[in-house]
CSV table of N, CA and C in Angstrom, one decimal:
chain,number,residue,atom,x,y,z
A,41,MET,N,-25.0,-14.2,-5.1
A,41,MET,CA,-25.4,-13.0,-5.8
A,41,MET,C,-25.0,-11.8,-4.9
A,42,LYS,N,-24.3,-10.8,-5.5
A,42,LYS,CA,-23.9,-9.6,-4.8
A,42,LYS,C,-25.1,-8.8,-4.4
A,43,LYS,N,-25.1,-8.2,-3.2
A,43,LYS,CA,-26.2,-7.3,-2.8
A,43,LYS,C,-25.8,-5.9,-3.4
A,44,GLU,N,-26.7,-5.3,-4.1
A,44,GLU,CA,-26.5,-4.0,-4.7
A,44,GLU,C,-26.4,-2.9,-3.6
A,45,LYS,N,-25.4,-2.1,-3.6
A,45,LYS,CA,-25.2,-1.0,-2.7
A,45,LYS,C,-25.9,0.2,-3.2
A,46,LYS,N,-26.6,0.9,-2.3
A,46,LYS,CA,-27.2,2.1,-2.6
A,46,LYS,C,-26.2,3.3,-2.6
A,47,PRO,N,-26.1,4.0,-3.7
A,47,PRO,CA,-25.1,5.1,-3.8
A,47,PRO,C,-25.4,6.2,-2.9
A,48,ILE,N,-24.4,6.9,-2.4
A,48,ILE,CA,-24.5,8.1,-1.6
A,48,ILE,C,-24.2,9.3,-2.5
A,49,ARG,N,-25.1,10.2,-2.7
A,49,ARG,CA,-24.9,11.3,-3.5
A,49,ARG,C,-24.1,12.4,-2.7
A,50,ILE,N,-23.0,12.8,-3.3
A,50,ILE,CA,-22.1,13.8,-2.6
A,50,ILE,C,-22.5,15.1,-3.2
A,51,GLU,N,-22.9,16.0,-2.4
A,51,GLU,CA,-23.2,17.4,-2.8
A,51,GLU,C,-22.2,18.4,-2.5
A,52,SER,N,-21.2,18.1,-1.6
A,52,SER,CA,-20.2,19.1,-1.2
A,52,SER,C,-18.9,18.4,-1.0
A,53,PHE,N,-17.8,19.2,-1.0
A,53,PHE,CA,-16.5,18.7,-0.7
A,53,PHE,C,-16.4,18.1,0.7
A,54,ASP,N,-17.1,18.8,1.6
A,54,ASP,CA,-17.0,18.4,3.0
A,54,ASP,C,-17.6,17.0,3.2
A,55,GLN,N,-18.7,16.7,2.5
A,55,GLN,CA,-19.2,15.3,2.6
A,55,GLN,C,-18.2,14.3,2.2
A,56,LEU,N,-17.6,14.6,1.0
A,56,LEU,CA,-16.6,13.6,0.5
A,56,LEU,C,-15.4,13.5,1.5
A,57,LYS,N,-14.9,14.7,2.0
A,57,LYS,CA,-13.8,14.7,2.9
A,57,LYS,C,-14.1,13.9,4.2
A,58,LYS,N,-15.3,14.0,4.7
A,58,LYS,CA,-15.7,13.3,5.9
A,58,LYS,C,-15.6,11.8,5.7
A,59,ILE,N,-16.1,11.3,4.5
A,59,ILE,CA,-16.0,9.9,4.2
A,59,ILE,C,-14.5,9.5,4.1
A,60,CYS,N,-13.8,10.3,3.4
A,60,CYS,CA,-12.3,9.9,3.1
A,60,CYS,C,-11.5,9.9,4.4
A,61,ASP,N,-11.9,10.7,5.4
A,61,ASP,CA,-11.2,10.8,6.7
A,61,ASP,C,-11.5,9.6,7.6
A,62,GLU,N,-12.6,8.9,7.3
A,62,GLU,CA,-12.9,7.7,8.1
A,62,GLU,C,-11.9,6.7,7.8
A,63,PRO,N,-11.6,5.9,8.8
A,63,PRO,CA,-10.6,4.8,8.6
A,63,PRO,C,-11.1,3.7,7.6
A,64,ALA,N,-10.2,3.2,6.8
A,64,ALA,CA,-10.5,2.0,6.0
A,64,ALA,C,-10.3,0.8,7.0
A,65,LEU,N,-10.9,-0.3,6.7
A,65,LEU,CA,-10.7,-1.4,7.5
A,65,LEU,C,-9.9,-2.5,6.8
A,66,CYS,N,-8.9,-2.9,7.5
A,66,CYS,CA,-8.0,-4.0,7.0
A,66,CYS,C,-8.6,-5.3,7.6
A,67,ARG,N,-9.2,-6.1,6.8
A,67,ARG,CA,-9.8,-7.3,7.3
A,67,ARG,C,-9.1,-8.5,6.7
A,68,PHE,N,-8.7,-9.5,7.6
A,68,PHE,CA,-8.1,-10.7,7.2
A,68,PHE,C,-8.3,-11.7,8.3
A,69,GLU,N,-8.1,-13.0,7.9
A,69,GLU,CA,-8.2,-14.1,8.8
A,69,GLU,C,-6.8,-14.6,9.2
A,70,LEU,N,-6.6,-14.7,10.5
A,70,LEU,CA,-5.4,-15.2,11.1
A,70,LEU,C,-5.6,-16.3,12.1
A,71,ASP,N,-5.2,-17.5,11.7
A,71,ASP,CA,-5.4,-18.7,12.6
A,71,ASP,C,-6.9,-18.9,12.9
A,72,GLY,N,-7.7,-18.7,12.0
A,72,GLY,CA,-9.2,-18.9,12.2
A,72,GLY,C,-9.9,-17.7,12.8
A,73,LYS,N,-9.2,-16.7,13.2
A,73,LYS,CA,-9.8,-15.5,13.8
A,73,LYS,C,-9.9,-14.4,12.8
A,74,LEU,N,-11.0,-13.8,12.7
A,74,LEU,CA,-11.2,-12.6,11.7
A,74,LEU,C,-10.7,-11.4,12.4
A,75,ILE,N,-9.7,-10.8,11.8
A,75,ILE,CA,-9.1,-9.6,12.3
A,75,ILE,C,-9.6,-8.4,11.5
A,76,GLU,N,-9.9,-7.3,12.2
A,76,GLU,CA,-10.3,-6.0,11.6
A,76,GLU,C,-9.5,-4.9,12.3
A,77,LEU,N,-8.7,-4.3,11.4
A,77,LEU,CA,-7.7,-3.3,11.9
A,77,LEU,C,-8.0,-2.0,11.1
A,78,PRO,N,-8.3,-0.9,11.8
A,78,PRO,CA,-8.5,0.4,11.2
A,78,PRO,C,-7.2,1.0,10.7
A,79,VAL,N,-7.2,1.4,9.4
A,79,VAL,CA,-6.0,2.1,8.8
A,79,VAL,C,-6.4,3.4,8.1
A,80,LYS,N,-5.4,4.2,8.0
A,80,LYS,CA,-5.7,5.5,7.2
A,80,LYS,C,-5.4,5.3,5.8
A,81,ARG,N,-6.1,6.1,5.0
A,81,ARG,CA,-5.9,6.1,3.5
A,81,ARG,C,-4.5,6.7,3.2
A,82,LEU,N,-3.9,6.3,2.2
A,82,LEU,CA,-2.6,6.8,1.8
A,82,LEU,C,-2.7,8.3,1.4
A,83,THR,N,-1.9,9.1,2.0
A,83,THR,CA,-1.9,10.5,1.6
A,83,THR,C,-0.9,10.8,0.5
A,84,ALA,N,-1.1,11.9,-0.2
A,84,ALA,CA,-0.2,12.3,-1.3
A,84,ALA,C,1.2,12.4,-0.8
A,85,GLY,N,1.4,13.0,0.4
A,85,GLY,CA,2.8,13.1,0.9
A,85,GLY,C,3.5,11.8,1.1
A,86,VAL,N,2.8,10.8,1.7
A,86,VAL,CA,3.4,9.5,1.9
A,86,VAL,C,3.6,8.8,0.5
A,87,LYS,N,2.6,8.9,-0.4
A,87,LYS,CA,2.8,8.3,-1.7
A,87,LYS,C,4.0,8.9,-2.4
A,88,GLU,N,4.3,10.2,-2.3
A,88,GLU,CA,5.5,10.8,-2.9
A,88,GLU,C,6.7,10.3,-2.2
A,89,GLN,N,6.7,10.1,-0.9
A,89,GLN,CA,7.9,9.6,-0.2
A,89,GLN,C,8.1,8.1,-0.7
A,90,VAL,N,7.1,7.4,-0.8
A,90,VAL,CA,7.2,6.0,-1.3
A,90,VAL,C,7.8,5.9,-2.7
A,91,GLY,N,7.3,6.8,-3.5
A,91,GLY,CA,7.8,6.9,-4.9
A,91,GLY,C,9.3,7.2,-4.9
A,92,ASP,N,9.7,8.1,-4.1
A,92,ASP,CA,11.2,8.4,-4.0
A,92,ASP,C,12.0,7.2,-3.6
A,93,ILE,N,11.5,6.5,-2.6
A,93,ILE,CA,12.2,5.3,-2.1
A,93,ILE,C,12.3,4.3,-3.3
A,94,LEU,N,11.2,4.0,-4.0
A,94,LEU,CA,11.2,3.0,-5.0
A,94,LEU,C,12.0,3.4,-6.2
A,95,ARG,N,12.2,4.7,-6.5
A,95,ARG,CA,13.0,5.1,-7.7
A,95,ARG,C,14.5,5.2,-7.4
A,96,ALA,N,14.8,5.2,-6.1
A,96,ALA,CA,16.3,5.4,-5.8
A,96,ALA,C,17.2,4.3,-6.4
A,97,PRO,N,16.9,3.0,-6.3
A,97,PRO,CA,17.8,2.0,-6.8
A,97,PRO,C,17.8,2.1,-8.4
A,98,GLN,N,18.9,2.2,-9.0
A,98,GLN,CA,19.0,2.2,-10.4
A,98,GLN,C,19.9,1.1,-10.9
A,99,PRO,N,19.5,0.4,-12.0
A,99,PRO,CA,20.3,-0.6,-12.5
A,99,PRO,C,21.6,0.0,-13.2
A,100,PRO,N,22.7,-0.8,-13.2
A,100,PRO,CA,23.9,-0.2,-13.9
A,100,PRO,C,23.7,-0.3,-15.4
A,101,PHE,N,24.4,0.5,-16.1
A,101,PHE,CA,24.3,0.5,-17.5
A,101,PHE,C,25.4,-0.4,-18.0
A,102,ASP,N,25.1,-1.4,-18.9
A,102,ASP,CA,26.0,-2.3,-19.5
A,102,ASP,C,26.5,-1.7,-20.8
A,103,LYS,N,27.7,-1.2,-20.9
A,103,LYS,CA,28.2,-0.6,-22.1
A,103,LYS,C,28.3,-1.6,-23.3
A,104,VAL,N,28.6,-2.8,-23.0
A,104,VAL,CA,28.7,-3.8,-24.0
A,104,VAL,C,27.4,-4.0,-24.7
A,105,ARG,N,26.4,-4.2,-24.0
A,105,ARG,CA,25.0,-4.5,-24.5
A,105,ARG,C,24.3,-3.2,-24.9
A,106,GLY,N,24.8,-2.1,-24.4
A,106,GLY,CA,24.1,-0.8,-24.6
A,106,GLY,C,22.8,-0.7,-24.0
A,107,ASP,N,22.6,-1.3,-22.8
A,107,ASP,CA,21.3,-1.3,-22.1
A,107,ASP,C,21.5,-1.4,-20.6
A,108,TYR,N,20.5,-1.2,-19.9
A,108,TYR,CA,20.6,-1.3,-18.4
A,108,TYR,C,20.5,-2.8,-18.0
A,109,ASP,N,21.3,-3.2,-17.0
A,109,ASP,CA,21.3,-4.5,-16.5
A,109,ASP,C,20.3,-4.7,-15.4
A,110,TYR,N,19.1,-5.1,-15.8
A,110,TYR,CA,18.0,-5.2,-14.8
A,110,TYR,C,18.2,-6.5,-13.9
A,111,LEU,N,19.1,-7.4,-14.3
A,111,LEU,CA,19.3,-8.6,-13.6
A,111,LEU,C,20.5,-8.6,-12.7
A,112,ASN,N,21.2,-7.4,-12.6
A,112,ASN,CA,22.4,-7.3,-11.8
A,112,ASN,C,22.0,-7.6,-10.4
A,113,PRO,N,22.7,-8.5,-9.7
A,113,PRO,CA,22.4,-8.9,-8.3
A,113,PRO,C,22.4,-7.8,-7.3
A,114,ASN,N,23.3,-6.8,-7.5
A,114,ASN,CA,23.3,-5.7,-6.5
A,114,ASN,C,22.1,-4.8,-6.7
A,115,TYR,N,21.7,-4.6,-8.0
A,115,TYR,CA,20.5,-3.8,-8.3
A,115,TYR,C,19.3,-4.5,-7.7
A,116,LEU,N,19.2,-5.8,-8.0
A,116,LEU,CA,18.0,-6.6,-7.5
A,116,LEU,C,17.9,-6.5,-6.0
A,117,LYS,N,19.0,-6.7,-5.3
A,117,LYS,CA,19.0,-6.6,-3.8
A,117,LYS,C,18.6,-5.2,-3.3
A,118,ALA,N,19.1,-4.2,-4.0
A,118,ALA,CA,18.7,-2.8,-3.6
A,118,ALA,C,17.3,-2.5,-3.9
A,119,ARG,N,16.8,-3.0,-5.0
A,119,ARG,CA,15.4,-2.8,-5.4
A,119,ARG,C,14.4,-3.5,-4.4
A,120,ASP,N,14.8,-4.8,-4.0
A,120,ASP,CA,14.0,-5.5,-3.0
A,120,ASP,C,14.0,-4.8,-1.7
A,121,LYS,N,15.1,-4.3,-1.2
A,121,LYS,CA,15.2,-3.6,0.0
A,121,LYS,C,14.3,-2.3,-0.1
A,122,ALA,N,14.4,-1.6,-1.2
A,122,ALA,CA,13.6,-0.4,-1.4
A,122,ALA,C,12.1,-0.7,-1.3
A,123,GLU,N,11.7,-1.8,-1.9
A,123,GLU,CA,10.3,-2.2,-1.8
A,123,GLU,C,9.8,-2.5,-0.3
A,124,ARG,N,10.7,-3.1,0.4
A,124,ARG,CA,10.4,-3.4,1.8
A,124,ARG,C,10.4,-2.0,2.7
A,125,GLU,N,11.3,-1.1,2.3
A,125,GLU,CA,11.4,0.2,3.0
A,125,GLU,C,10.1,1.0,2.7
A,126,ALA,N,9.7,0.9,1.4
A,126,ALA,CA,8.5,1.7,1.0
A,126,ALA,C,7.3,1.1,1.7
A,127,ARG,N,7.2,-0.2,1.8
A,127,ARG,CA,6.1,-0.9,2.5
A,127,ARG,C,6.0,-0.5,4.0
A,128,ALA,N,7.2,-0.4,4.6
A,128,ALA,CA,7.3,-0.1,6.0
A,128,ALA,C,6.8,1.4,6.2
A,129,VAL,N,7.2,2.3,5.3
A,129,VAL,CA,6.7,3.7,5.4
A,129,VAL,C,5.2,3.7,5.3
A,130,VAL,N,4.6,3.0,4.3
A,130,VAL,CA,3.2,3.0,4.2
A,130,VAL,C,2.5,2.5,5.4
A,131,ILE,N,3.0,1.4,6.0
A,131,ILE,CA,2.4,0.8,7.2
A,131,ILE,C,2.6,1.8,8.4
A,132,TYR,N,3.7,2.4,8.6
A,132,TYR,CA,4.0,3.3,9.7
A,132,TYR,C,3.1,4.5,9.7
A,133,TYR,N,2.9,5.1,8.6
A,133,TYR,CA,2.1,6.3,8.5
A,133,TYR,C,0.6,6.0,8.3
A,134,GLY,N,0.3,4.8,7.9
A,134,GLY,CA,-1.1,4.4,7.7
A,134,GLY,C,-1.8,3.6,8.8
A,135,CYS,N,-1.0,3.1,9.7
A,135,CYS,CA,-1.6,2.3,10.8
A,135,CYS,C,-1.2,2.8,12.1
A,136,ASP,N,-2.2,3.5,12.8
A,136,ASP,CA,-1.9,4.1,14.1
A,136,ASP,C,-1.5,3.1,15.1
A,137,ALA,N,-2.1,1.9,15.0
A,137,ALA,CA,-1.9,0.9,16.0
A,137,ALA,C,-0.4,0.5,16.0
A,138,ILE,N,0.3,0.6,14.9
A,138,ILE,CA,1.7,0.3,14.8
A,138,ILE,C,2.5,1.5,15.1
A,139,ALA,N,2.2,2.7,14.6
A,139,ALA,CA,2.9,3.9,14.8
A,139,ALA,C,3.0,4.3,16.3
A,140,LYS,N,1.9,4.0,17.0
A,140,LYS,CA,1.8,4.4,18.4
A,140,LYS,C,2.8,3.5,19.3
A,141,GLN,N,3.3,2.4,18.7
A,141,GLN,CA,4.2,1.6,19.4
A,141,GLN,C,5.6,2.3,19.6
A,142,LYS,N,5.9,3.2,18.6
A,142,LYS,CA,7.2,3.9,18.6
A,142,LYS,C,7.0,5.2,17.8
A,143,PRO,N,6.3,6.2,18.3
A,143,PRO,CA,5.9,7.4,17.6
A,143,PRO,C,7.2,8.2,17.3
A,144,GLY,N,7.1,9.0,16.2
A,144,GLY,CA,8.1,10.0,15.9
A,144,GLY,C,9.4,9.5,15.3
A,145,LEU,N,9.3,8.4,14.7
A,145,LEU,CA,10.6,7.9,14.0
A,145,LEU,C,10.9,8.9,12.8
A,146,PRO,N,12.2,9.3,12.8
A,146,PRO,CA,12.5,10.4,11.8
A,146,PRO,C,12.8,10.0,10.4
A,147,ASN,N,13.1,8.8,10.1
A,147,ASN,CA,13.6,8.5,8.7
A,147,ASN,C,13.2,7.1,8.3
A,148,LYS,N,13.3,6.8,7.0
A,148,LYS,CA,12.9,5.5,6.5
A,148,LYS,C,13.6,4.3,7.1
A,149,ASN,N,14.9,4.5,7.4
A,149,ASN,CA,15.7,3.4,7.9
A,149,ASN,C,15.2,3.0,9.3
A,150,GLU,N,14.9,4.0,10.2
A,150,GLU,CA,14.4,3.6,11.5
A,150,GLU,C,13.0,3.0,11.4
A,151,ILE,N,12.2,3.6,10.5
A,151,ILE,CA,10.9,3.1,10.3
A,151,ILE,C,10.9,1.6,9.8
A,152,TYR,N,11.8,1.4,8.8
A,152,TYR,CA,12.0,0.0,8.3
A,152,TYR,C,12.4,-1.0,9.3
A,153,ASN,N,13.5,-0.6,10.1
A,153,ASN,CA,13.9,-1.5,11.1
A,153,ASN,C,12.9,-1.8,12.2
A,154,PHE,N,12.1,-0.8,12.5
A,154,PHE,CA,11.0,-1.0,13.5
A,154,PHE,C,9.9,-1.9,13.0
A,155,VAL,N,9.3,-1.5,11.8
A,155,VAL,CA,8.2,-2.2,11.3
A,155,VAL,C,8.5,-3.6,10.9
A,156,GLN,N,9.7,-3.9,10.3
A,156,GLN,CA,10.0,-5.2,9.9
A,156,GLN,C,10.1,-6.2,11.0
A,157,SER,N,10.3,-5.7,12.3
A,157,SER,CA,10.5,-6.6,13.4
A,157,SER,C,9.2,-6.9,14.1
A,158,LEU,N,8.1,-6.3,13.7
A,158,LEU,CA,6.8,-6.4,14.4
A,158,LEU,C,6.0,-7.7,14.2
A,159,LEU,N,5.7,-7.9,12.9
A,159,LEU,CA,4.7,-8.9,12.5
A,159,LEU,C,5.2,-9.8,11.4
A,160,PRO,N,4.5,-10.9,11.2
A,160,PRO,CA,4.9,-11.8,10.1
A,160,PRO,C,4.8,-11.1,8.7
A,161,GLU,N,5.6,-11.5,7.8
A,161,GLU,CA,5.6,-10.9,6.4
A,161,GLU,C,4.2,-10.8,5.8
A,162,THR,N,3.4,-11.9,5.9
A,162,THR,CA,2.1,-11.9,5.2
A,162,THR,C,1.2,-10.9,5.8
A,163,VAL,N,1.3,-10.7,7.1
A,163,VAL,CA,0.4,-9.7,7.8
A,163,VAL,C,0.8,-8.3,7.4
A,164,LEU,N,2.1,-8.0,7.4
A,164,LEU,CA,2.6,-6.7,6.9
A,164,LEU,C,2.1,-6.4,5.5
A,165,GLU,N,2.2,-7.4,4.6
A,165,GLU,CA,1.8,-7.2,3.2
A,165,GLU,C,0.3,-6.9,3.1
A,166,ILE,N,-0.6,-7.6,3.9
A,166,ILE,CA,-2.0,-7.3,3.9
A,166,ILE,C,-2.3,-5.9,4.4
A,167,ILE,N,-1.6,-5.5,5.4
A,167,ILE,CA,-1.9,-4.2,6.0
A,167,ILE,C,-1.5,-3.1,4.9
A,168,ALA,N,-0.3,-3.3,4.3
A,168,ALA,CA,0.2,-2.3,3.4
A,168,ALA,C,-0.8,-2.2,2.1
A,169,LEU,N,-1.2,-3.4,1.6
A,169,LEU,CA,-2.1,-3.4,0.5
A,169,LEU,C,-3.4,-2.7,0.8
A,170,THR,N,-3.9,-2.9,2.0
A,170,THR,CA,-5.2,-2.3,2.4
A,170,THR,C,-5.0,-0.8,2.4
A,171,ILE,N,-3.9,-0.3,3.0
A,171,ILE,CA,-3.7,1.1,3.1
A,171,ILE,C,-3.6,1.7,1.7
A,172,GLN,N,-2.8,1.1,0.8
A,172,GLN,CA,-2.7,1.6,-0.5
A,172,GLN,C,-4.0,1.6,-1.3
A,173,LYS,N,-4.8,0.6,-1.1
A,173,LYS,CA,-6.1,0.5,-1.8
A,173,LYS,C,-7.0,1.5,-1.2
A,174,GLY,N,-7.0,1.8,0.1
A,174,GLY,CA,-7.7,2.8,0.7
A,174,GLY,C,-9.2,2.6,0.7
A,175,GLY,N,-9.7,1.4,0.6
A,175,GLY,CA,-11.1,1.1,0.6
A,175,GLY,C,-11.8,1.5,-0.7
A,176,VAL,N,-11.1,1.8,-1.7
A,176,VAL,CA,-11.7,2.2,-3.0
A,176,VAL,C,-11.9,1.1,-3.9
A,177,ASP,N,-13.1,1.0,-4.4
A,177,ASP,CA,-13.5,0.0,-5.4
A,177,ASP,C,-14.3,0.7,-6.5
A,178,LEU,N,-14.2,0.2,-7.7
A,178,LEU,CA,-15.0,0.8,-8.8
A,178,LEU,C,-16.2,-0.2,-9.0
A,179,PRO,N,-17.4,0.2,-9.1
A,179,PRO,CA,-18.5,-0.7,-9.3
A,179,PRO,C,-18.4,-1.2,-10.7
A,180,GLU,N,-19.0,-2.4,-10.9
A,180,GLU,CA,-19.0,-3.0,-12.2
A,180,GLU,C,-19.8,-2.1,-13.2
A,181,ARG,N,-19.3,-2.0,-14.4
A,181,ARG,CA,-19.9,-1.2,-15.4
A,181,ARG,C,-20.7,-2.1,-16.3
A,182,ILE,N,-21.9,-1.7,-16.7
A,182,ILE,CA,-22.7,-2.4,-17.7
A,182,ILE,C,-22.1,-2.3,-19.0
A,183,ASN,N,-22.2,-3.4,-19.8
A,183,ASN,CA,-21.7,-3.5,-21.2
A,183,ASN,C,-20.2,-3.3,-21.3
A,184,PHE,N,-19.4,-3.5,-20.3
A,184,PHE,CA,-18.0,-3.6,-20.4
A,184,PHE,C,-17.5,-5.0,-20.1
A,185,SER,N,-16.5,-5.4,-20.7
A,185,SER,CA,-15.9,-6.7,-20.4
A,185,SER,C,-15.1,-6.6,-19.1
A,186,SER,N,-15.3,-7.5,-18.2
A,186,SER,CA,-14.5,-7.6,-17.0
A,186,SER,C,-14.4,-9.0,-16.6
A,187,PRO,N,-13.4,-9.4,-15.8
A,187,PRO,CA,-13.3,-10.8,-15.4
A,187,PRO,C,-14.5,-11.2,-14.6
A,188,ALA,N,-15.0,-10.3,-13.8
A,188,ALA,CA,-16.2,-10.7,-12.9
A,188,ALA,C,-17.4,-11.0,-13.8
A,189,ALA,N,-17.6,-10.2,-14.9
A,189,ALA,CA,-18.7,-10.4,-15.8
A,189,ALA,C,-18.6,-11.7,-16.6
A,190,LEU,N,-17.4,-12.1,-16.9
A,190,LEU,CA,-17.2,-13.3,-17.6
A,190,LEU,C,-17.4,-14.5,-16.8
A,191,GLU,N,-17.3,-14.4,-15.5
A,191,GLU,CA,-17.5,-15.6,-14.6
A,191,GLU,C,-19.0,-15.9,-14.4
A,192,SER,N,-19.9,-15.0,-14.7
A,192,SER,CA,-21.3,-15.2,-14.4
A,192,SER,C,-22.0,-16.0,-15.6
């Protein structure tokens, strides 16, 4: 049974900002060891940069079919690389432990080459997902259908 959390009433912007500025914790188990890594929440600027990276690859237009070719191998390769570049940018700007290894990288290509060489793929993915989630959860709502409610 889940322990009910006591809500914190926010009366001012400063209270909310102080909580948001605290690091989120990326927790995962690696080889039986519980790892806890502080990360920053995703900022609007980084989110915009990530969106630009993800929108850059465009599928070619197939004039015969009159539609975009979303299965074009070159497009798929470019899309996959853009996803990895976006993830690297999220990790670099969201995890001080990683950014401090090589501070001041000027562009997504250098960030990508640096971040991709550091850690196993699964660890990078966990870190990126934690940064993107930013420690935010919505409490279960009463009288709404949810997968969690259906399990009980």
